[in-house]
Short mmCIF file of C-alpha atoms in Angstrom, two decimals:
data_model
loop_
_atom_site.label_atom_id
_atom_site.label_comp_id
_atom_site.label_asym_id
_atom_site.label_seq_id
_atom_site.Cartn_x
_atom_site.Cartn_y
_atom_site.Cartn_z
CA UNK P 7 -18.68 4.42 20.99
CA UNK P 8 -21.00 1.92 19.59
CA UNK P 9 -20.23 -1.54 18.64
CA UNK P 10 -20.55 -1.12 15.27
CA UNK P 11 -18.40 1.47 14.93
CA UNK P 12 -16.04 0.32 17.25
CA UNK P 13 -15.99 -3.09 14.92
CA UNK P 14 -15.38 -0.92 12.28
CA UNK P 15 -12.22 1.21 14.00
CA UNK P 16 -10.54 -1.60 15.15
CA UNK P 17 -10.34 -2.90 11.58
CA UNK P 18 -9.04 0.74 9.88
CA UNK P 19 -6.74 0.92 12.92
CA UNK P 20 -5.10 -2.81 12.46
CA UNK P 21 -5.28 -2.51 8.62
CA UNK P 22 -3.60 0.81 8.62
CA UNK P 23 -0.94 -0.66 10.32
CA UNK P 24 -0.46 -3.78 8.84
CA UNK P 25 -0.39 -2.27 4.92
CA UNK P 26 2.76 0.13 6.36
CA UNK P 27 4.99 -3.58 7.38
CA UNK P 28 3.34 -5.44 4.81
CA UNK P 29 4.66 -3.00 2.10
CA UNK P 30 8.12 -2.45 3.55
CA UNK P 31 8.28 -6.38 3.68
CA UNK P 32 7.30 -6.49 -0.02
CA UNK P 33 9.60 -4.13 -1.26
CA UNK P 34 12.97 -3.64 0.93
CA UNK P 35 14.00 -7.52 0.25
CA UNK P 36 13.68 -6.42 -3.36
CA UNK P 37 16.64 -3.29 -2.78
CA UNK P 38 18.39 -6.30 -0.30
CA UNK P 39 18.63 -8.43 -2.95
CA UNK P 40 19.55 -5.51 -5.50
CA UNK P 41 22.62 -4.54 -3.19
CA UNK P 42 23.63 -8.09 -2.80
CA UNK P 43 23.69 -9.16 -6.18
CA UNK P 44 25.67 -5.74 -6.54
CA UNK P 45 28.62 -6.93 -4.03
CA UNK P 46 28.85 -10.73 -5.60
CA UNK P 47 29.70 -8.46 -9.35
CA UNK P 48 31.71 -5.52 -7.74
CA UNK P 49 33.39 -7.27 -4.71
CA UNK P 50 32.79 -4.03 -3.49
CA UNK P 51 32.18 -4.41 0.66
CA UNK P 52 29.95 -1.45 0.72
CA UNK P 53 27.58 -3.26 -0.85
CA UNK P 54 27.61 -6.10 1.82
CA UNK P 55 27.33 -3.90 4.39
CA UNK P 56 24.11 -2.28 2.82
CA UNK P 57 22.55 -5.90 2.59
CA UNK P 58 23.48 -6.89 5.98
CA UNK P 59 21.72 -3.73 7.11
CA UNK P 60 18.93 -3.68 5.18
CA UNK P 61 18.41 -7.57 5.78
CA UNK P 62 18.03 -6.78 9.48
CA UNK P 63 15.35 -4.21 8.57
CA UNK P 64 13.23 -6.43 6.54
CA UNK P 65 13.63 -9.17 9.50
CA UNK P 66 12.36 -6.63 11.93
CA UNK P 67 9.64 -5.68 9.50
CA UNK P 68 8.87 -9.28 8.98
CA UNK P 69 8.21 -10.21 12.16
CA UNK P 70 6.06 -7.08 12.99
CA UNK P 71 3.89 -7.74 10.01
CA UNK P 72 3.60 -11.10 11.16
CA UNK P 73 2.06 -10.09 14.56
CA UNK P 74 -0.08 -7.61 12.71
CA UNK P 75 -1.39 -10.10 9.83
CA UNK P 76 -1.77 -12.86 12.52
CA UNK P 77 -4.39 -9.97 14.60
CA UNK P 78 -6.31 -9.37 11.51
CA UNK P 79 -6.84 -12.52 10.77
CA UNK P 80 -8.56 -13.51 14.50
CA UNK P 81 -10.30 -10.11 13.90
CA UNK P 82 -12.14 -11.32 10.55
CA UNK P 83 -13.85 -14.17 12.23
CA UNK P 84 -14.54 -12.44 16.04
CA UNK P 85 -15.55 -9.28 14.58
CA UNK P 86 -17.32 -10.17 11.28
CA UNK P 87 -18.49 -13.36 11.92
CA UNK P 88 -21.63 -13.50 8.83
CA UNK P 89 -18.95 -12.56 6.70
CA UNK P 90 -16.75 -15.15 7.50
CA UNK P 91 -19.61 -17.48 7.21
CA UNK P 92 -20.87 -16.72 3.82
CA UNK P 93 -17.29 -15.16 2.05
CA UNK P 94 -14.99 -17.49 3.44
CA UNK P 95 -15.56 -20.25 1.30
CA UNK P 96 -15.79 -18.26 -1.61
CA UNK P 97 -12.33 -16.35 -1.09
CA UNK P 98 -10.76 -18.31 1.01
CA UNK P 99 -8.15 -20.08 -1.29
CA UNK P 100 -6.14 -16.35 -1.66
CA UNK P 101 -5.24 -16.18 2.18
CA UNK P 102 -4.73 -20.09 2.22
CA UNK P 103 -2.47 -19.37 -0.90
CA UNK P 104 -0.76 -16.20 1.34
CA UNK P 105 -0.10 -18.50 3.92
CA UNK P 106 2.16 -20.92 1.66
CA UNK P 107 4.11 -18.07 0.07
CA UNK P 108 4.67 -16.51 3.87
CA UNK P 109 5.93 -20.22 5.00
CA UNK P 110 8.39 -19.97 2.11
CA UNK P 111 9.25 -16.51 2.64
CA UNK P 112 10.21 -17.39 6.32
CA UNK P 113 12.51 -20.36 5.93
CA UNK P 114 14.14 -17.94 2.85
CA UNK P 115 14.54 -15.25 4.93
CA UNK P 116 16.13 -17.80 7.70
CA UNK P 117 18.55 -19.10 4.86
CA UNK P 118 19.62 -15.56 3.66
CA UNK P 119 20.32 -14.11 7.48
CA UNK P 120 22.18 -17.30 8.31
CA UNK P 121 23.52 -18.47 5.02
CA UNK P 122 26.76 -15.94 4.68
CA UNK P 123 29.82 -17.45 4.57
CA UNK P 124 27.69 -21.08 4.06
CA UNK P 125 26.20 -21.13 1.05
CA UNK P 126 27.03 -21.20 -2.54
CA UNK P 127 27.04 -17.40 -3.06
CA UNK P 128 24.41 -17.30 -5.59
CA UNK P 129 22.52 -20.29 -3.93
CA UNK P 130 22.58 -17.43 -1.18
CA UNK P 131 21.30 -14.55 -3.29
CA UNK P 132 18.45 -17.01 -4.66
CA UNK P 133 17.78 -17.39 -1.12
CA UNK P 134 16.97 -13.31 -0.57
CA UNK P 135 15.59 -13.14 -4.27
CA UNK P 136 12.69 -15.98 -3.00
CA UNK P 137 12.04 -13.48 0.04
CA UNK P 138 11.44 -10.91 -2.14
CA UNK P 139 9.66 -13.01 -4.83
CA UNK P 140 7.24 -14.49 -1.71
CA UNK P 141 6.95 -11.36 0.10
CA UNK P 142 5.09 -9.72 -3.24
CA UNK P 143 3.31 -12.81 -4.55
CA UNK P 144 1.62 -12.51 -0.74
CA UNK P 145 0.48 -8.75 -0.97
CA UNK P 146 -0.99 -9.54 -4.45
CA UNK P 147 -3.15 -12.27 -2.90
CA UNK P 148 -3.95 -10.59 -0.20
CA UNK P 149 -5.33 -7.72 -2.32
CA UNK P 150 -7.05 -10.16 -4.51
CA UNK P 151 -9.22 -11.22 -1.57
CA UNK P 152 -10.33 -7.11 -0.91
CA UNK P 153 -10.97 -7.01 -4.90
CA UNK P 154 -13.12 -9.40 -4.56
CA UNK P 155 -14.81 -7.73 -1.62
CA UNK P 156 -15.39 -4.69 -4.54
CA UNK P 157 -15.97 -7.14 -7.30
CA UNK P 158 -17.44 -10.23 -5.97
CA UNK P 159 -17.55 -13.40 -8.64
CA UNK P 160 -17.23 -16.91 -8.65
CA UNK P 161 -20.85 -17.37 -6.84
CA UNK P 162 -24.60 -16.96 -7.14
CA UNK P 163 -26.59 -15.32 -4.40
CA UNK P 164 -29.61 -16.63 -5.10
CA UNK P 165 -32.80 -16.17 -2.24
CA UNK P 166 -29.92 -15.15 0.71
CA UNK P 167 -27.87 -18.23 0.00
CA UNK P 168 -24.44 -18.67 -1.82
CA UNK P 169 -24.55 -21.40 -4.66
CA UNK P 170 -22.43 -23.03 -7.14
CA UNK P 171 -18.77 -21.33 -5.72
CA UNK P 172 -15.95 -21.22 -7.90
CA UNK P 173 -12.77 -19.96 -5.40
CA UNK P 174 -10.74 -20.03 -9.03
CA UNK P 175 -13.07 -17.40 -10.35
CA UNK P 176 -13.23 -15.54 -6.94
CA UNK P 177 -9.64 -14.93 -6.65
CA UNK P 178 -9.54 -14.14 -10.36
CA UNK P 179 -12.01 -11.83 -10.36
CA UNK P 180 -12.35 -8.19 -12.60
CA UNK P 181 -10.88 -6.43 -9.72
CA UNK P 182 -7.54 -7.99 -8.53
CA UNK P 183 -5.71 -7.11 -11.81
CA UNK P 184 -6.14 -3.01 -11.34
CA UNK P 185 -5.87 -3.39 -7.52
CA UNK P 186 -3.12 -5.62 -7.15
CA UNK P 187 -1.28 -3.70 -9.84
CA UNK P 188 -1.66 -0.12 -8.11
CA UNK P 189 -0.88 -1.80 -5.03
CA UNK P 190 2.24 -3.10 -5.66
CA UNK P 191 3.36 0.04 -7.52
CA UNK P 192 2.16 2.19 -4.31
CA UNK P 193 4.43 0.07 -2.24
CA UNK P 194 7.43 0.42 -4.60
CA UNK P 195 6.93 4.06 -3.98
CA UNK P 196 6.46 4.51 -0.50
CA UNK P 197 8.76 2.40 0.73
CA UNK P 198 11.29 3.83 -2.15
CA UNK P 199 10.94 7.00 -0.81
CA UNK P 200 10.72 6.42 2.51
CA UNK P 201 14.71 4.19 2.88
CA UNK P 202 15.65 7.00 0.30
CA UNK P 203 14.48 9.88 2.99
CA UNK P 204 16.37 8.09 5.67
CA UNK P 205 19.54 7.88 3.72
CA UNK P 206 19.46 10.89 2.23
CA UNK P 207 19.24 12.65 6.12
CA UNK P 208 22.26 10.61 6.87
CA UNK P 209 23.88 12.32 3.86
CA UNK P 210 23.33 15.71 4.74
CA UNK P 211 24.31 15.40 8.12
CA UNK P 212 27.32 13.76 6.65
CA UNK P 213 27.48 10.68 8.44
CA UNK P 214 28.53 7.43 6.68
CA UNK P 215 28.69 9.00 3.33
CA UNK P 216 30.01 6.43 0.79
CA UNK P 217 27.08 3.74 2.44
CA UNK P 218 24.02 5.90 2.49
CA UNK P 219 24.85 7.55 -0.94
CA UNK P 220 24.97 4.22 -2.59
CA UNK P 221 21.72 3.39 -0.59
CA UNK P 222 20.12 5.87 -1.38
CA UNK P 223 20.29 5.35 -5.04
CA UNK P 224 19.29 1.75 -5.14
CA UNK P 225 15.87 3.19 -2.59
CA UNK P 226 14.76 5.93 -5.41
CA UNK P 227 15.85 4.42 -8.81
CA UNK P 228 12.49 2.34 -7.66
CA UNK P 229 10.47 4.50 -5.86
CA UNK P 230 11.57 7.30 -8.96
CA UNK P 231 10.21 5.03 -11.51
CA UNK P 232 6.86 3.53 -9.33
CA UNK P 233 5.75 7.03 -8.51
CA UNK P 234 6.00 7.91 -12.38
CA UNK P 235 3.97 4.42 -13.46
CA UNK P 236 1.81 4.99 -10.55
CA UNK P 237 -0.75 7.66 -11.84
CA UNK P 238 -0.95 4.95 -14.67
CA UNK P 239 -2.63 2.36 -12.71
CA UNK P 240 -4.88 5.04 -11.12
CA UNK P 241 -5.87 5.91 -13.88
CA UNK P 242 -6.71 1.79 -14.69
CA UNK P 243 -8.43 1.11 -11.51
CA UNK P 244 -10.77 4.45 -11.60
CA UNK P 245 -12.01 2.81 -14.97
CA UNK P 246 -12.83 -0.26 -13.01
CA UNK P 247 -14.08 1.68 -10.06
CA UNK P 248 -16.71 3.47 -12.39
CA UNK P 249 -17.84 0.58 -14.22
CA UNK P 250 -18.04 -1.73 -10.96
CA UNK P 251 -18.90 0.86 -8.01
CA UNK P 252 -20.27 4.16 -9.61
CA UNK P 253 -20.89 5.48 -6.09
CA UNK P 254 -17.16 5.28 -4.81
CA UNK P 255 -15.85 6.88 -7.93
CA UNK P 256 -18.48 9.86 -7.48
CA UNK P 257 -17.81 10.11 -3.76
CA UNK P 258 -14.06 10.43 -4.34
CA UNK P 259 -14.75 13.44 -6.81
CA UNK P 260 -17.68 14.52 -4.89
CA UNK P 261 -19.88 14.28 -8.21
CA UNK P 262 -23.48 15.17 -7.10
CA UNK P 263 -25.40 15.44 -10.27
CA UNK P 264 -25.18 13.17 -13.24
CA UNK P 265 -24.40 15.34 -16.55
CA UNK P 266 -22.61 15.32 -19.56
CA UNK P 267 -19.24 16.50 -20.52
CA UNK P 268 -19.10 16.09 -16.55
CA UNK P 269 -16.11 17.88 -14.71
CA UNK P 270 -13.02 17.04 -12.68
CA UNK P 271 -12.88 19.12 -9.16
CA UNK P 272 -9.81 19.46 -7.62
CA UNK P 273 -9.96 20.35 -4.00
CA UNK P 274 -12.88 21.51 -2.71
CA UNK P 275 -15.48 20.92 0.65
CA UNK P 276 -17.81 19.27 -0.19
CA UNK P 277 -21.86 20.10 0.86
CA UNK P 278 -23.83 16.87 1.22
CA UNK P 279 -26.95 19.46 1.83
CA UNK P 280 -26.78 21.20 -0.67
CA UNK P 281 -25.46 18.77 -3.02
CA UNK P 282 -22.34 20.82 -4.39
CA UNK P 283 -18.77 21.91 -3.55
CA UNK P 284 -17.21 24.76 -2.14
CA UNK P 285 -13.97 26.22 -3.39
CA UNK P 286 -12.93 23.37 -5.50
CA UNK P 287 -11.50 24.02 -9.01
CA UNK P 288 -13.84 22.80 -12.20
CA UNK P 289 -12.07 21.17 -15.37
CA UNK P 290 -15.19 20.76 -17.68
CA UNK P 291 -15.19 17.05 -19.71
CA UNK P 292 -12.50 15.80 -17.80
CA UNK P 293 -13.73 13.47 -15.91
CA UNK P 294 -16.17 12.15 -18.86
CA UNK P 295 -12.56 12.17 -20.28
CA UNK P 296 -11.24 9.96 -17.83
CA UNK P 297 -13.94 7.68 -17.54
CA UNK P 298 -14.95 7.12 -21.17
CA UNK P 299 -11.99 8.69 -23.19
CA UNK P 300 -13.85 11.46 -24.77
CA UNK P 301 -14.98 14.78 -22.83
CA UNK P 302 -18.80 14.50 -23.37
CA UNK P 303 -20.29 10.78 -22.65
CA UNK P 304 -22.11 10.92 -19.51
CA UNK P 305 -20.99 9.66 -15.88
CA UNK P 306 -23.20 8.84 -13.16
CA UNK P 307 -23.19 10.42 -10.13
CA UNK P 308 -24.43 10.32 -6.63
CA UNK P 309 -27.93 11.36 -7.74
CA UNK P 310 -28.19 7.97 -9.25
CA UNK P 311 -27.36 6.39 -6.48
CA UNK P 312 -29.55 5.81 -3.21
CA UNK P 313 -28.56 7.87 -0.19
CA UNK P 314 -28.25 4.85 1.82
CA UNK P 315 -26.04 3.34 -0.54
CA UNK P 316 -23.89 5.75 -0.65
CA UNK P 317 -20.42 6.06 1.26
CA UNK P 318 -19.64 9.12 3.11
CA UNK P 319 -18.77 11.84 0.75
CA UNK P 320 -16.51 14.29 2.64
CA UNK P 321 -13.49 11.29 3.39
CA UNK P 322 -13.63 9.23 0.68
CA UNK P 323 -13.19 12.98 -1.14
CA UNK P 324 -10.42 14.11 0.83
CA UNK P 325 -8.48 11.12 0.96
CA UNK P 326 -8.50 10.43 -2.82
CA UNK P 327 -7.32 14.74 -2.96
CA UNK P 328 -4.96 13.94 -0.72
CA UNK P 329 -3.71 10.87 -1.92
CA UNK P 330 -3.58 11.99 -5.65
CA UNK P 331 -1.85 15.23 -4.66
CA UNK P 332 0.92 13.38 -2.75
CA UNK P 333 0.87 11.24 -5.46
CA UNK P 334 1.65 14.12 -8.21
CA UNK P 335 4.33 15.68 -5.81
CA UNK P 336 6.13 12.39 -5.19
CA UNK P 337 5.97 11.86 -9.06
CA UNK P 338 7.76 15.03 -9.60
CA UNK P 339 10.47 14.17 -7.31
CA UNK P 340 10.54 11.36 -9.15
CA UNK P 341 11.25 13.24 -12.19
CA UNK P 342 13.76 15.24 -10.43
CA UNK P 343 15.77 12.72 -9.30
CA UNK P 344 16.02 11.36 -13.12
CA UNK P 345 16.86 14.21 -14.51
CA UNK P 346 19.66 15.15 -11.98
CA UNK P 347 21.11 11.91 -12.49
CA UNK P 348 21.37 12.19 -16.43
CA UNK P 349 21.45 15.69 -16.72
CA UNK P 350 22.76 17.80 -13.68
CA UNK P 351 24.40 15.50 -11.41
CA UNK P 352 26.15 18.22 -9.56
CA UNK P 353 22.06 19.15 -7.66
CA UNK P 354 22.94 15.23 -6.18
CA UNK P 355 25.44 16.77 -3.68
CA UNK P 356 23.61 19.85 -2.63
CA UNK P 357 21.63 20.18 0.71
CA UNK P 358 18.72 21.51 -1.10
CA UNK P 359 18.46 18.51 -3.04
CA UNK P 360 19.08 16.22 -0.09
CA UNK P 361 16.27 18.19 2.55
CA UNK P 362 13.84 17.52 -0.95
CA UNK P 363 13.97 13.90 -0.71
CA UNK P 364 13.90 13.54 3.33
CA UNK P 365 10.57 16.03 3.02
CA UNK P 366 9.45 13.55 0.98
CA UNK P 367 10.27 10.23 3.29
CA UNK P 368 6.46 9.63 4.91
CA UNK P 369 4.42 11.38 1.61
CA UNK P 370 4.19 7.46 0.27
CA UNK P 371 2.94 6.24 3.07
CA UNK P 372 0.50 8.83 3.61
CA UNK P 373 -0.67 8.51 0.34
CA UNK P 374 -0.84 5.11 0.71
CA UNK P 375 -3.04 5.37 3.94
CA UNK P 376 -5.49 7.80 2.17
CA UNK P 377 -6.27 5.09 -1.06
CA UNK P 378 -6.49 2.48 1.56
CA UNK P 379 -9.60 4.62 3.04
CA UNK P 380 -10.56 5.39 -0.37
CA UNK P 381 -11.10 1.59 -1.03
CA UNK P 382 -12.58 0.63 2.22
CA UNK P 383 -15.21 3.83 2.77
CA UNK P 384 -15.59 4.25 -0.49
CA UNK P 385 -17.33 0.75 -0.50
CA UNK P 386 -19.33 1.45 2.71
CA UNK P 387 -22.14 0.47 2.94
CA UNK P 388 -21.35 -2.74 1.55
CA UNK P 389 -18.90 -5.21 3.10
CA UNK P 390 -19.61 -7.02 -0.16
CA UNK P 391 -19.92 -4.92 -2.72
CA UNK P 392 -24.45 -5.07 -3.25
CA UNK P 393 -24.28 -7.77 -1.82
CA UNK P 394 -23.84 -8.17 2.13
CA UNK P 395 -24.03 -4.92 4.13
CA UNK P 396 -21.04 -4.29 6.68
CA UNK P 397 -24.14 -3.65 9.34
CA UNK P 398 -25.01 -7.35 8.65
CA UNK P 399 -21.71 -8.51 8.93
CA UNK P 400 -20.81 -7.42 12.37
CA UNK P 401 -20.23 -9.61 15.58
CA UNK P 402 -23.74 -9.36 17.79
CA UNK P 403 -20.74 -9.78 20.54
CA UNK P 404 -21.20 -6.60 23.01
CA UNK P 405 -17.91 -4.62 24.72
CA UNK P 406 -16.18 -4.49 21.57
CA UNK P 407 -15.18 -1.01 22.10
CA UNK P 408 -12.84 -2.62 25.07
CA UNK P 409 -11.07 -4.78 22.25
CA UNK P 410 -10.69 -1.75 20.08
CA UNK P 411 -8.90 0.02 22.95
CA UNK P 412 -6.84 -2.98 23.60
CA UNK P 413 -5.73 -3.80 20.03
CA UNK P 414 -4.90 0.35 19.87
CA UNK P 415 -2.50 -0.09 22.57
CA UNK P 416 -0.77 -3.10 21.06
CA UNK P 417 -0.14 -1.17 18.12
CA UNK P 418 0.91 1.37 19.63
CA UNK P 419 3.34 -0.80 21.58
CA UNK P 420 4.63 -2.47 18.66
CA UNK P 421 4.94 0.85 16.36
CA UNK P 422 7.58 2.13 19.47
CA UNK P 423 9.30 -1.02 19.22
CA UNK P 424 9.73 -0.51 15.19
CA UNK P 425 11.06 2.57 15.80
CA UNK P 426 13.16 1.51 18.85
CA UNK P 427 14.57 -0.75 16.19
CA UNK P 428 15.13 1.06 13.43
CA UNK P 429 17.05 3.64 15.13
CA UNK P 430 19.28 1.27 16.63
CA UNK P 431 19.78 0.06 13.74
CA UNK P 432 20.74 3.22 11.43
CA UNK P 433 23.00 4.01 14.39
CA UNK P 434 24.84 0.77 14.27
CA UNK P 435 25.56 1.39 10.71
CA UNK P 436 29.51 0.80 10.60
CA UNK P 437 32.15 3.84 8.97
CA UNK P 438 34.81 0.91 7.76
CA UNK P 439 33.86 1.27 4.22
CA UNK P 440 33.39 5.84 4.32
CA UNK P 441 36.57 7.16 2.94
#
């Protein structure tokens, strides 16, 4: 393994981590502070045990993201030191932003844990509502830094050198709207249907009923309704995507030759050779329909584009297939869920139902890994979008496949100890309140 491309793994490997705890710490404080605010009306102890549960979760989740996001950070400046040097100015005032909400996020989190039986009881719930409130505002930065990475503004490159910065404009650039938006959704719906998975296996092995039935609901109300808005803001940011990085949009839909009333292709291997693809399914004008809004304006595709400009076809491809198709099946689920609850109430009980939803307890995060590679190679070459190559970003640093193996097997180590954990703690889940 080359440097290069050992710089490069190192980075997929620690970011595909990190988005899995930085999601679940966006998103579970949001169900903690659901189910508390549910026990302060109801009085109903159930509902303090789920918070006390799920408040342990999003400290262990907190934590591990904060190893993770601590890594990447070192990473950016030993393993992409030019970029660091000419980007960090420029898009620097996001992280240094991130870094205030996580502060506050950590002494609220501190309050909530510590603060029963203390506090005011809605001075307490504030407390848990400001975790959750933090824990978002930081994923929305932090994806306004990669937007900017696809849409870089707020600068001038002007003979190799960066002039007149605005970090304002760089963190508000025509990116981090779409991205942050289909972000947060995505992690509404992951994590929704990942807690709902876990509770809904408790319920069919009938274990804790009255706790993990009222857990599950609050879990897939949200990730019900995030998987239905989701294909929404895909369908925002591919608009973006083809007006800002033509190549990325035509590599996820494999779209060799520039045309009108250009197709959609579901599925599919794609032939770099020979410039088409195999076995996929044609829908004429659709994607000129989903690009432009009417079936015949033209879209660019990879034949406008330079081959060594382009990103590599076959995965960005797959992973946007595989992403939307997970996508469509957890939206469906989504739909099923709704319509059992107003409709036929009686599937909520049966095993069928139940197996449905713990099937479906990793397809968010899947999905979620495959856009994440859609963004990132789907970009490649560029680390800045026409801008800086990733090539000229990298550390001239040699051994740095030795760091890669070394940062894989602290992941690894602290993945066992999440799931060490977790099942500790779904086993110490208390049976006072299951009659």
């Amino acid at each position: 393994m080359d440097d290069f491309l050992a710089a490069r793994s190192q980075m997929a490997l620690s970011l595909g981590f990190h988005i899995i705890y930085s999601c679940i710490g966006m998103v579970m404080p949001v169900f903690m502070a659901i189910s508390h605010y549910k026990y302060i009306k109801t009085k109903n102890p159930v509902y303090k045990n789920i918070t006390q549960a799920w408040s342990k979760g999003v400290a262990i989740f907190f934590a591990t993201g904060a190893v993770s996001g601590t890594m990447l950070s070192f990473e950016l400046g030993l393993l992409w030191p030019k970029f660091m040097e000419h980007a960090g100015p420029i898009f620097g005032m996001p992280f240094s932003l991130e870094g205030i909400a996580f502060f506050i996020e950590a002494i609220a989190l501190g309050f909530f844990l510590y603060g029963w039986n203390r506090f005011n009881k809605w001075f307490h719930w504030f407390t848990g509502v400001l975790v959750g409130v933090s824990g978002i505002l930081s994923g929305i930065l932090v994806v306004s830094a990669n937007a900017w990475m696809n849409s870089p503004s707020g600068f001038d490159y002007i003979n190799g050198k960066y002039t007149n910065i605005d970090p304002v404009k760089a963190m508000f650039n025509d990116a981090w709207f779409s991205e942050s938006l289909h972000m947060t959704i995505a992690a509404f719906a992951a994590t929704g249907f990942a807690v709902a998975g876990i509770h809904a296996l408790m319920i069919y092995r009938k274990q804790n009923i009255l706790f993990h039935t009222k857990s599950f609901k609050i879990a897939i109300i949200f990730g019900s309704i995030a998987a239905i808005l989701q294909p929404l803001s895909g369908d925002i940011s591919a608009k973006h995507a083809a007006k800002r990085q033509p190549a990325k949009l035509a590599a996820m839909e494999a779209y060799f030759h520039t045309q009108e009333y250009a197709p959609l292709i579901i599925g599919g291997i794609p032939d770099t050779v020979a410039k088409k693809v195999n076995y996929g399914i044609e829908i004429p004008g659709m994607l000129s329909f989903l690009v432009h809004d009417n079936f015949k304006q033209e879209v660019k595709a990879l034949d406008t584009i330079p081959f060594k400009n382009q990103p590599n076809v076959a995965i960005t491809h797959y992973a946007f297939q595989l992403m939307v198709g997970l996508g469509m099946i957890m939206m469906a689920m989504g739909a099923l869920y709704l319509i059992a609850t107003l409709k036929m109430r009686q599937w909520l009980n049966k095993g069928w139902f139940l197996k449905l939803y713990v099937f479906g307890t990793p397809l968010g995060f899947i999905a979620l890994e495959a856009g994440w590679t859609v963004t990132e190679v789907g970009r490649q070459p560029w680390i800045i979008q026409d801008v800086m190559r990733t090539a000229d970003a990298v550390t001239p640093m040699p051994g740095i496949q030795y760091s890669f193996y070394l940062f894989s097997f602290i992941y690894f180590t602290l993945s066992l100890a999440v799931i060490f954990l977790l099942q500790r703690q779904i086993k110490m889940v208390p049976e006072l309140y299951d009659k």
